[in-house]
Tab-separated table of C-alpha atoms in Angstrom:
chain	number	residue	atom	x	y	z
A	6	UNK	CA	-55.268	4.597	-77.001
A	7	UNK	CA	-57.416	5.319	-73.921
A	8	UNK	CA	-56.929	2.976	-70.977
A	9	UNK	CA	-59.962	1.085	-69.744
A	10	UNK	CA	-60.772	0.658	-66.054
A	11	UNK	CA	-62.583	-2.283	-64.517
A	12	UNK	CA	-64.270	-1.981	-61.104
A	13	UNK	CA	-63.956	-5.068	-58.898
A	14	UNK	CA	-65.783	-5.803	-55.643
A	15	UNK	CA	-63.388	-7.855	-53.477
A	16	UNK	CA	-65.133	-9.605	-50.580
A	17	UNK	CA	-63.217	-11.637	-48.017
A	18	UNK	CA	-59.764	-10.157	-48.624
A	19	UNK	CA	-59.049	-9.548	-44.938
A	20	UNK	CA	-58.509	-13.313	-44.564
A	21	UNK	CA	-55.074	-14.857	-45.090
A	22	UNK	CA	-55.637	-16.284	-48.573
A	23	UNK	CA	-57.767	-13.409	-49.834
A	24	UNK	CA	-55.269	-10.822	-48.641
A	25	UNK	CA	-51.979	-12.465	-49.624
A	26	UNK	CA	-52.804	-14.212	-52.871
A	27	UNK	CA	-55.760	-12.344	-54.330
A	28	UNK	CA	-55.232	-8.781	-53.156
A	29	UNK	CA	-51.474	-8.308	-52.692
A	30	UNK	CA	-49.948	-10.782	-55.140
A	31	UNK	CA	-52.661	-10.513	-57.790
A	32	UNK	CA	-54.758	-7.342	-57.966
A	33	UNK	CA	-52.236	-4.986	-56.334
A	34	UNK	CA	-49.430	-6.500	-58.429
A	35	UNK	CA	-51.473	-6.113	-61.626
A	36	UNK	CA	-52.223	-2.467	-60.758
A	37	UNK	CA	-48.497	-1.831	-60.203
A	38	UNK	CA	-47.815	-3.170	-63.712
A	39	UNK	CA	-50.342	-0.761	-65.206
A	40	UNK	CA	-53.125	-3.269	-65.674
A	41	UNK	CA	-53.803	-6.349	-67.796
A	42	UNK	CA	-52.617	-6.246	-71.418
A	43	UNK	CA	-55.345	-7.117	-73.933
A	44	UNK	CA	-54.943	-8.668	-77.377
A	45	UNK	CA	-54.913	-5.288	-79.143
A	46	UNK	CA	-52.046	-4.062	-76.961
A	47	UNK	CA	-54.219	-1.826	-74.783
A	48	UNK	CA	-54.451	-2.249	-71.029
A	49	UNK	CA	-57.325	-2.504	-68.615
A	50	UNK	CA	-56.545	-1.163	-65.143
A	51	UNK	CA	-58.244	-2.515	-62.028
A	52	UNK	CA	-60.176	-0.359	-59.568
A	53	UNK	CA	-60.973	-2.566	-56.562
A	54	UNK	CA	-63.273	-1.823	-53.656
A	55	UNK	CA	-62.433	-3.866	-50.555
A	56	UNK	CA	-65.349	-5.210	-48.544
A	57	UNK	CA	-65.151	-6.429	-44.962
A	58	UNK	CA	-67.153	-6.540	-41.738
A	59	UNK	CA	-64.458	-4.859	-39.635
A	60	UNK	CA	-64.205	-1.230	-40.764
A	61	UNK	CA	-60.905	-0.574	-39.014
A	62	UNK	CA	-59.283	-3.671	-40.476
A	63	UNK	CA	-60.467	-3.180	-44.052
A	64	UNK	CA	-59.622	0.531	-43.995
A	65	UNK	CA	-56.076	-0.198	-42.811
A	66	UNK	CA	-55.660	-2.859	-45.496
A	67	UNK	CA	-56.833	-0.472	-48.222
A	68	UNK	CA	-54.513	2.289	-47.030
A	69	UNK	CA	-51.499	-0.024	-46.796
A	70	UNK	CA	-51.866	-1.168	-50.404
A	71	UNK	CA	-52.931	2.052	-52.071
A	72	UNK	CA	-56.560	1.076	-52.637
A	73	UNK	CA	-58.817	4.126	-52.563
A	74	UNK	CA	-62.174	2.434	-51.985
A	75	UNK	CA	-63.419	0.258	-49.143
A	76	UNK	CA	-66.726	-0.419	-47.405
A	77	UNK	CA	-68.532	-2.573	-44.851
A	78	UNK	CA	-71.739	-2.410	-46.905
A	79	UNK	CA	-71.604	-5.440	-49.183
A	80	UNK	CA	-75.157	-5.020	-50.492
A	81	UNK	CA	-74.393	-1.408	-51.400
A	82	UNK	CA	-71.228	-2.437	-53.204
A	83	UNK	CA	-73.071	-5.072	-55.223
A	84	UNK	CA	-75.757	-2.532	-56.128
A	85	UNK	CA	-73.208	-0.069	-57.521
A	86	UNK	CA	-73.453	-0.203	-61.349
A	87	UNK	CA	-69.914	1.174	-61.651
A	88	UNK	CA	-68.343	-2.130	-60.592
A	89	UNK	CA	-68.273	-4.975	-63.090
A	90	UNK	CA	-66.890	-8.016	-61.220
A	91	UNK	CA	-67.795	-9.522	-57.865
A	92	UNK	CA	-65.061	-11.627	-56.247
A	93	UNK	CA	-65.584	-13.722	-53.115
A	94	UNK	CA	-62.982	-15.351	-50.876
A	95	UNK	CA	-65.002	-15.365	-47.639
A	96	UNK	CA	-66.681	-18.373	-46.023
A	97	UNK	CA	-67.881	-21.255	-48.177
A	98	UNK	CA	-71.241	-21.423	-46.392
A	99	UNK	CA	-72.110	-17.848	-47.399
A	100	UNK	CA	-70.746	-18.082	-50.945
A	101	UNK	CA	-73.821	-19.365	-52.834
A	102	UNK	CA	-76.054	-16.642	-51.403
A	103	UNK	CA	-73.528	-13.896	-52.151
A	104	UNK	CA	-72.902	-15.151	-55.672
A	105	UNK	CA	-76.657	-15.277	-56.255
A	106	UNK	CA	-76.979	-11.622	-55.197
A	107	UNK	CA	-74.135	-10.563	-57.456
A	108	UNK	CA	-75.476	-12.518	-60.424
A	109	UNK	CA	-78.929	-11.000	-59.947
A	110	UNK	CA	-77.274	-7.573	-60.061
A	111	UNK	CA	-75.635	-8.464	-63.384
A	112	UNK	CA	-72.094	-8.775	-62.060
A	113	UNK	CA	-69.571	-11.131	-63.563
A	114	UNK	CA	-68.496	-13.450	-60.738
A	115	UNK	CA	-65.159	-14.961	-59.766
A	116	UNK	CA	-64.639	-16.864	-56.524
A	117	UNK	CA	-62.587	-19.182	-54.411
A	118	UNK	CA	-63.495	-22.830	-54.088
A	119	UNK	CA	-65.421	-24.769	-53.080
A	120	UNK	CA	-68.231	-22.749	-54.637
A	121	UNK	CA	-70.730	-24.304	-52.200
A	122	UNK	CA	-70.915	-26.864	-49.418
A	123	UNK	CA	-73.285	-29.114	-51.384
A	124	UNK	CA	-73.880	-30.051	-54.997
A	125	UNK	CA	-77.458	-28.766	-55.235
A	126	UNK	CA	-76.353	-25.220	-54.389
A	127	UNK	CA	-73.323	-25.472	-56.681
A	128	UNK	CA	-75.422	-26.510	-59.678
A	129	UNK	CA	-77.999	-23.833	-58.899
A	130	UNK	CA	-75.332	-21.115	-59.016
A	131	UNK	CA	-74.057	-22.434	-62.358
A	132	UNK	CA	-77.550	-22.348	-63.817
A	133	UNK	CA	-78.237	-18.836	-62.492
A	134	UNK	CA	-74.996	-17.447	-63.932
A	135	UNK	CA	-75.597	-19.035	-67.316
A	136	UNK	CA	-79.242	-17.928	-67.439
A	137	UNK	CA	-78.216	-14.362	-66.600
A	138	UNK	CA	-75.448	-14.436	-69.194
A	139	UNK	CA	-72.699	-13.266	-66.833
A	140	UNK	CA	-69.127	-14.434	-67.165
A	141	UNK	CA	-68.025	-16.624	-64.302
A	142	UNK	CA	-64.932	-18.296	-62.967
A	143	UNK	CA	-63.563	-20.253	-60.031
A	144	UNK	CA	-59.998	-20.279	-58.725
A	145	UNK	CA	-58.036	-23.345	-59.900
A	146	UNK	CA	-54.695	-22.189	-58.521
A	147	UNK	CA	-52.812	-25.472	-58.294
A	148	UNK	CA	-52.892	-25.928	-62.066
A	149	UNK	CA	-50.635	-22.870	-62.262
A	150	UNK	CA	-48.006	-24.103	-59.802
A	151	UNK	CA	-44.570	-24.338	-61.477
A	152	UNK	CA	-44.157	-27.946	-60.331
A	153	UNK	CA	-47.459	-29.055	-61.855
A	154	UNK	CA	-46.853	-27.046	-65.015
A	155	UNK	CA	-43.624	-28.994	-65.428
A	156	UNK	CA	-45.582	-32.238	-65.051
A	157	UNK	CA	-47.948	-30.992	-67.761
A	158	UNK	CA	-44.982	-30.245	-70.020
A	159	UNK	CA	-43.583	-33.750	-69.511
A	160	UNK	CA	-46.988	-35.260	-70.223
A	161	UNK	CA	-47.423	-33.238	-73.407
A	162	UNK	CA	-43.935	-34.252	-74.565
A	163	UNK	CA	-44.850	-37.943	-74.211
A	164	UNK	CA	-42.290	-38.451	-71.454
A	165	UNK	CA	-44.454	-40.791	-69.351
A	166	UNK	CA	-45.569	-43.075	-72.152
A	167	UNK	CA	-48.748	-44.692	-70.832
A	168	UNK	CA	-49.540	-43.221	-67.416
A	169	UNK	CA	-50.048	-45.833	-64.717
A	170	UNK	CA	-50.384	-44.159	-61.320
A	171	UNK	CA	-50.401	-40.818	-59.528
A	172	UNK	CA	-49.400	-40.643	-55.852
A	173	UNK	CA	-50.133	-37.395	-54.026
A	174	UNK	CA	-49.063	-36.475	-50.502
A	175	UNK	CA	-50.394	-33.234	-49.011
A	176	UNK	CA	-50.319	-31.693	-45.564
A	177	UNK	CA	-48.362	-30.759	-42.476
A	178	UNK	CA	-48.795	-30.579	-38.706
A	179	UNK	CA	-51.266	-27.894	-37.667
A	180	UNK	CA	-50.582	-27.117	-34.020
A	181	UNK	CA	-53.411	-27.766	-31.610
A	182	UNK	CA	-52.877	-24.360	-29.972
A	183	UNK	CA	-52.620	-25.742	-26.431
A	184	UNK	CA	-48.902	-25.499	-25.587
A	185	UNK	CA	-47.515	-22.189	-26.762
A	186	UNK	CA	-47.562	-22.799	-30.520
A	187	UNK	CA	-50.517	-21.042	-32.186
A	188	UNK	CA	-52.438	-22.951	-34.859
A	189	UNK	CA	-51.533	-22.061	-38.445
A	190	UNK	CA	-55.122	-22.420	-39.613
A	191	UNK	CA	-58.354	-20.840	-38.288
A	192	UNK	CA	-60.462	-22.837	-35.858
A	193	UNK	CA	-63.500	-22.982	-38.172
A	194	UNK	CA	-61.484	-25.334	-40.406
A	195	UNK	CA	-62.047	-28.033	-37.773
A	196	UNK	CA	-65.777	-27.491	-37.183
A	197	UNK	CA	-68.132	-29.193	-39.633
A	198	UNK	CA	-70.969	-26.860	-38.625
A	199	UNK	CA	-68.879	-23.894	-39.845
A	200	UNK	CA	-67.967	-25.450	-43.193
A	201	UNK	CA	-64.698	-27.011	-42.094
A	202	UNK	CA	-63.162	-30.349	-42.997
A	203	UNK	CA	-60.264	-31.688	-45.030
A	204	UNK	CA	-62.472	-33.407	-47.611
A	205	UNK	CA	-64.553	-30.290	-48.310
A	206	UNK	CA	-61.465	-28.093	-48.376
A	207	UNK	CA	-59.109	-30.173	-50.507
A	208	UNK	CA	-60.950	-32.772	-52.607
A	209	UNK	CA	-62.337	-29.987	-54.825
A	210	UNK	CA	-58.678	-29.124	-55.593
A	211	UNK	CA	-57.831	-32.694	-56.484
A	212	UNK	CA	-60.772	-32.818	-58.906
A	213	UNK	CA	-59.405	-30.138	-61.205
A	214	UNK	CA	-55.797	-31.315	-60.811
A	215	UNK	CA	-56.665	-34.907	-61.721
A	216	UNK	CA	-59.122	-34.002	-64.496
A	217	UNK	CA	-56.777	-31.577	-66.220
A	218	UNK	CA	-53.437	-33.353	-65.857
A	219	UNK	CA	-53.967	-37.093	-65.561
A	220	UNK	CA	-57.487	-38.159	-66.574
A	221	UNK	CA	-61.065	-37.382	-65.635
A	222	UNK	CA	-62.206	-38.886	-62.338
A	223	UNK	CA	-64.494	-41.893	-62.779
A	224	UNK	CA	-64.834	-43.199	-59.203
A	225	UNK	CA	-63.560	-42.594	-55.680
A	226	UNK	CA	-62.940	-44.542	-52.490
A	227	UNK	CA	-62.266	-42.303	-49.501
A	228	UNK	CA	-61.709	-42.635	-45.753
A	229	UNK	CA	-61.796	-39.536	-43.573
A	230	UNK	CA	-60.550	-39.166	-40.012
A	231	UNK	CA	-60.496	-36.712	-37.122
A	232	UNK	CA	-57.094	-37.505	-35.636
A	233	UNK	CA	-57.004	-34.535	-33.222
A	234	UNK	CA	-60.381	-34.497	-31.422
A	235	UNK	CA	-59.838	-31.317	-29.403
A	236	UNK	CA	-58.145	-28.026	-30.306
A	237	UNK	CA	-57.789	-24.485	-28.928
A	238	UNK	CA	-59.357	-21.553	-30.785
A	239	UNK	CA	-58.171	-17.985	-31.381
A	240	UNK	CA	-59.375	-16.829	-27.960
A	241	UNK	CA	-57.596	-19.644	-26.120
A	242	UNK	CA	-60.732	-21.695	-25.468
A	243	UNK	CA	-60.829	-25.445	-26.041
A	244	UNK	CA	-63.292	-26.735	-28.597
A	245	UNK	CA	-64.304	-30.090	-30.027
A	246	UNK	CA	-63.081	-30.781	-33.552
A	247	UNK	CA	-66.186	-31.965	-35.396
A	248	UNK	CA	-64.693	-32.015	-38.894
A	249	UNK	CA	-62.225	-34.386	-40.518
A	250	UNK	CA	-58.592	-33.252	-40.333
A	251	UNK	CA	-57.286	-35.962	-42.663
A	252	UNK	CA	-58.465	-38.117	-45.549
A	253	UNK	CA	-57.051	-40.934	-47.640
A	254	UNK	CA	-58.554	-41.270	-51.112
A	255	UNK	CA	-58.094	-43.466	-54.161
A	256	UNK	CA	-59.434	-42.353	-57.535
A	257	UNK	CA	-60.055	-44.293	-60.730
A	258	UNK	CA	-59.326	-42.040	-63.706
A	259	UNK	CA	-60.207	-42.198	-67.365
A	260	UNK	CA	-57.691	-44.319	-69.270
A	261	UNK	CA	-57.065	-46.727	-66.407
A	262	UNK	CA	-54.870	-44.419	-64.331
A	263	UNK	CA	-55.056	-44.997	-60.565
A	264	UNK	CA	-54.470	-41.999	-58.296
A	265	UNK	CA	-54.063	-42.070	-54.537
A	266	UNK	CA	-53.810	-38.924	-52.419
A	267	UNK	CA	-53.091	-38.705	-48.701
A	268	UNK	CA	-54.114	-35.367	-47.143
A	269	UNK	CA	-53.597	-34.504	-43.500
A	270	UNK	CA	-53.241	-31.625	-41.044
A	271	UNK	CA	-51.884	-34.135	-38.526
A	272	UNK	CA	-48.706	-35.296	-40.244
A	273	UNK	CA	-45.095	-34.189	-39.991
A	274	UNK	CA	-43.363	-33.480	-43.276
A	275	UNK	CA	-40.592	-35.772	-44.502
A	276	UNK	CA	-40.691	-35.046	-48.218
A	277	UNK	CA	-39.470	-32.298	-50.489
A	278	UNK	CA	-42.503	-30.017	-50.158
A	279	UNK	CA	-45.876	-29.535	-48.453
A	280	UNK	CA	-47.463	-31.282	-51.414
A	281	UNK	CA	-45.833	-33.726	-53.826
A	282	UNK	CA	-47.176	-35.663	-56.800
A	283	UNK	CA	-45.403	-38.701	-58.226
A	284	UNK	CA	-46.464	-39.830	-61.690
A	285	UNK	CA	-45.345	-43.258	-62.910
A	286	UNK	CA	-45.562	-44.266	-66.564
A	287	UNK	CA	-44.220	-46.982	-68.814
A	288	UNK	CA	-41.478	-44.714	-70.200
A	289	UNK	CA	-40.658	-42.569	-67.186
A	290	UNK	CA	-41.599	-41.148	-63.811
A	291	UNK	CA	-41.584	-37.670	-62.300
A	292	UNK	CA	-42.120	-36.112	-58.894
A	293	UNK	CA	-43.304	-32.503	-58.522
A	294	UNK	CA	-43.693	-30.185	-55.568
A	295	UNK	CA	-44.941	-26.610	-55.545
A	296	UNK	CA	-41.965	-25.286	-57.525
A	297	UNK	CA	-39.586	-28.062	-58.548
A	298	UNK	CA	-39.885	-31.291	-60.487
A	299	UNK	CA	-37.517	-34.223	-60.974
A	300	UNK	CA	-37.735	-36.960	-63.587
A	301	UNK	CA	-36.382	-40.445	-64.217
A	302	UNK	CA	-36.608	-41.882	-67.747
A	303	UNK	CA	-36.916	-45.562	-68.527
A	304	UNK	CA	-33.268	-45.888	-69.574
A	305	UNK	CA	-32.115	-44.095	-66.422
A	306	UNK	CA	-34.078	-46.268	-63.988
A	307	UNK	CA	-31.882	-48.213	-61.510
A	308	UNK	CA	-32.278	-51.959	-61.083
A	309	UNK	CA	-32.645	-52.648	-57.358
A	310	UNK	CA	-32.828	-56.178	-55.992
A	311	UNK	CA	-34.634	-56.946	-52.742
A	312	UNK	CA	-32.169	-58.128	-50.098
A	313	UNK	CA	-32.973	-57.061	-46.517
A	314	UNK	CA	-29.691	-58.513	-45.211
A	315	UNK	CA	-27.480	-56.070	-47.123
A	316	UNK	CA	-27.315	-52.307	-46.665
A	317	UNK	CA	-28.833	-50.536	-49.665
A	318	UNK	CA	-26.082	-49.467	-52.065
A	319	UNK	CA	-28.217	-47.302	-54.369
A	320	UNK	CA	-28.771	-43.632	-53.572
A	321	UNK	CA	-32.252	-43.483	-55.056
A	322	UNK	CA	-32.498	-39.690	-54.827
A	323	UNK	CA	-29.287	-39.362	-56.857
A	324	UNK	CA	-30.811	-41.245	-59.802
A	325	UNK	CA	-33.303	-38.480	-60.641
A	326	UNK	CA	-32.732	-35.477	-62.912
A	327	UNK	CA	-34.135	-32.011	-62.182
A	328	UNK	CA	-36.482	-30.546	-64.790
A	329	UNK	CA	-34.898	-27.188	-65.731
A	330	UNK	CA	-36.595	-23.839	-65.204
A	331	UNK	CA	-36.752	-22.991	-68.886
A	332	UNK	CA	-39.870	-20.881	-68.367
A	333	UNK	CA	-40.507	-17.971	-66.011
A	334	UNK	CA	-43.601	-18.783	-63.938
A	335	UNK	CA	-45.726	-15.936	-62.585
A	336	UNK	CA	-47.766	-16.244	-59.394
A	337	UNK	CA	-50.513	-18.745	-60.184
A	338	UNK	CA	-53.320	-16.712	-58.630
A	339	UNK	CA	-52.218	-13.614	-60.561
A	340	UNK	CA	-51.989	-15.565	-63.823
A	341	UNK	CA	-55.558	-16.797	-63.476
A	342	UNK	CA	-56.807	-13.324	-62.479
A	343	UNK	CA	-55.311	-11.975	-65.710
A	344	UNK	CA	-57.027	-14.716	-67.711
A	345	UNK	CA	-60.391	-13.906	-66.149
A	346	UNK	CA	-59.938	-10.152	-66.663
A	347	UNK	CA	-59.265	-10.757	-70.376
A	348	UNK	CA	-62.333	-12.988	-70.497
A	349	UNK	CA	-64.472	-10.159	-69.097
A	350	UNK	CA	-62.821	-7.293	-70.979
A	351	UNK	CA	-62.540	-8.817	-74.460
A	352	UNK	CA	-64.327	-12.185	-74.311
A	353	UNK	CA	-61.055	-14.137	-74.411
A	354	UNK	CA	-61.508	-17.912	-74.101
A	355	UNK	CA	-61.786	-19.146	-70.501
A	356	UNK	CA	-62.433	-22.663	-69.271
A	357	UNK	CA	-62.291	-22.482	-65.464
A	358	UNK	CA	-65.952	-21.623	-65.008
A	359	UNK	CA	-68.361	-22.292	-62.159
A	360	UNK	CA	-69.140	-25.601	-63.856
A	361	UNK	CA	-65.588	-26.704	-63.038
A	362	UNK	CA	-66.212	-25.607	-59.459
A	363	UNK	CA	-69.414	-27.660	-59.334
A	364	UNK	CA	-67.468	-30.739	-60.454
A	365	UNK	CA	-65.230	-30.227	-57.442
A	366	UNK	CA	-68.235	-30.165	-55.106
A	367	UNK	CA	-69.590	-33.290	-56.808
A	368	UNK	CA	-66.380	-35.148	-55.979
A	369	UNK	CA	-66.498	-33.868	-52.387
A	370	UNK	CA	-69.993	-35.325	-51.973
A	371	UNK	CA	-68.917	-38.605	-53.543
A	372	UNK	CA	-65.898	-38.806	-51.210
A	373	UNK	CA	-68.056	-38.112	-48.155
A	374	UNK	CA	-70.567	-40.723	-49.289
A	375	UNK	CA	-67.750	-43.230	-49.777
A	376	UNK	CA	-66.473	-42.579	-46.258
A	377	UNK	CA	-69.950	-42.887	-44.768
A	378	UNK	CA	-70.854	-46.073	-46.634
A	379	UNK	CA	-67.305	-47.515	-46.739
A	380	UNK	CA	-67.374	-48.336	-50.470
A	381	UNK	CA	-66.479	-47.125	-53.972
A	382	UNK	CA	-68.692	-44.382	-55.428
A	383	UNK	CA	-68.960	-43.739	-59.168
A	384	UNK	CA	-68.627	-40.135	-60.376
A	385	UNK	CA	-70.807	-39.711	-63.504
A	386	UNK	CA	-70.774	-36.710	-65.856
A	387	UNK	CA	-72.415	-33.810	-64.034
A	388	UNK	CA	-75.811	-32.671	-65.316
A	389	UNK	CA	-76.991	-29.049	-65.178
A	390	UNK	CA	-80.667	-29.459	-66.001
A	391	UNK	CA	-83.677	-28.655	-63.841
A	392	UNK	CA	-82.637	-31.309	-61.360
A	393	UNK	CA	-79.184	-31.748	-59.858
A	394	UNK	CA	-77.221	-34.906	-60.533
A	395	UNK	CA	-75.765	-36.205	-57.263
A	396	UNK	CA	-72.970	-38.708	-57.141
A	397	UNK	CA	-74.277	-42.131	-58.095
A	398	UNK	CA	-73.470	-45.191	-56.045
A	399	UNK	CA	-71.424	-47.938	-57.637
A	400	UNK	CA	-73.281	-51.118	-58.295
């Protein structure tokens, strides 16, 4: 059986996320395995072309990872009929325009999120892709984390009973860059004019996590903050932080579930992981990080009594049971790449489309509106007609 080859334009893979997760741990790893296995047992191999503005940097990256093709000419790459998929992991502000070019050229499109900085552009891209008939997808990586997959397994097994609440805690201290410790994130993350901001960056993640695992988002109340007003950029120059570096959001979900998520780049970690989710239900609770998950069933729940005058005798951490690693979990980015490749190559079912990405942008706008107006904002079903459907204010 002859092996198929799929040409992929990879834009933005010289950045940290694009390089590590999408190029090295996904596309390069898939190539090393001989390609993606299709339903008939055949394989489709990937033939990427790396695109970047810095010729020296993109050439070195291609050479290091055995990729034969690279270019600084993005328009030329998109115009090449030999490549089937356009992937973008570059800046959010440029993404709608680049996706529009690729769609017009008949490319199937796959991209990082958010898919746009505003809902009007996000909906427009959805409509263009659907009108052109190209397959489309957006990265939803956190759904594939082992810890969250274990939460899904517990949910599907009925472990929680009726879900009550979800408590999320995300973030870590990002150094200011002014005393010998370089910042772990690029400076544009802290400039609103460059597409930075915690709410824009992370609330689109929480949309697909909440919708898919705990209940569709119905309303949001959000408060943003810029805790560190001045930082130092990559060249050592001070700059004003114009974007939010933290946010504190409460979500009303379908079914009466209440979710609250703290997110901050100005917090020091005292928890099991950089992100944790605690789910409480009538029959049990569980706490998941990136990899691990612990659970406490109803019958195994301790019975504490409030008494501030006596030293606590219960070791609360000791009363939880680890969820076993009964399944081997592949890299989440790679797993979703394989799903999208099968979708393109053999029309396999695929649900993480640009419409899901637009829902993330919708929630971002609702959260920003809530912060600005200091009130709850309803999140209605998103419309994709001739007019966009912005977040609607609560009565």
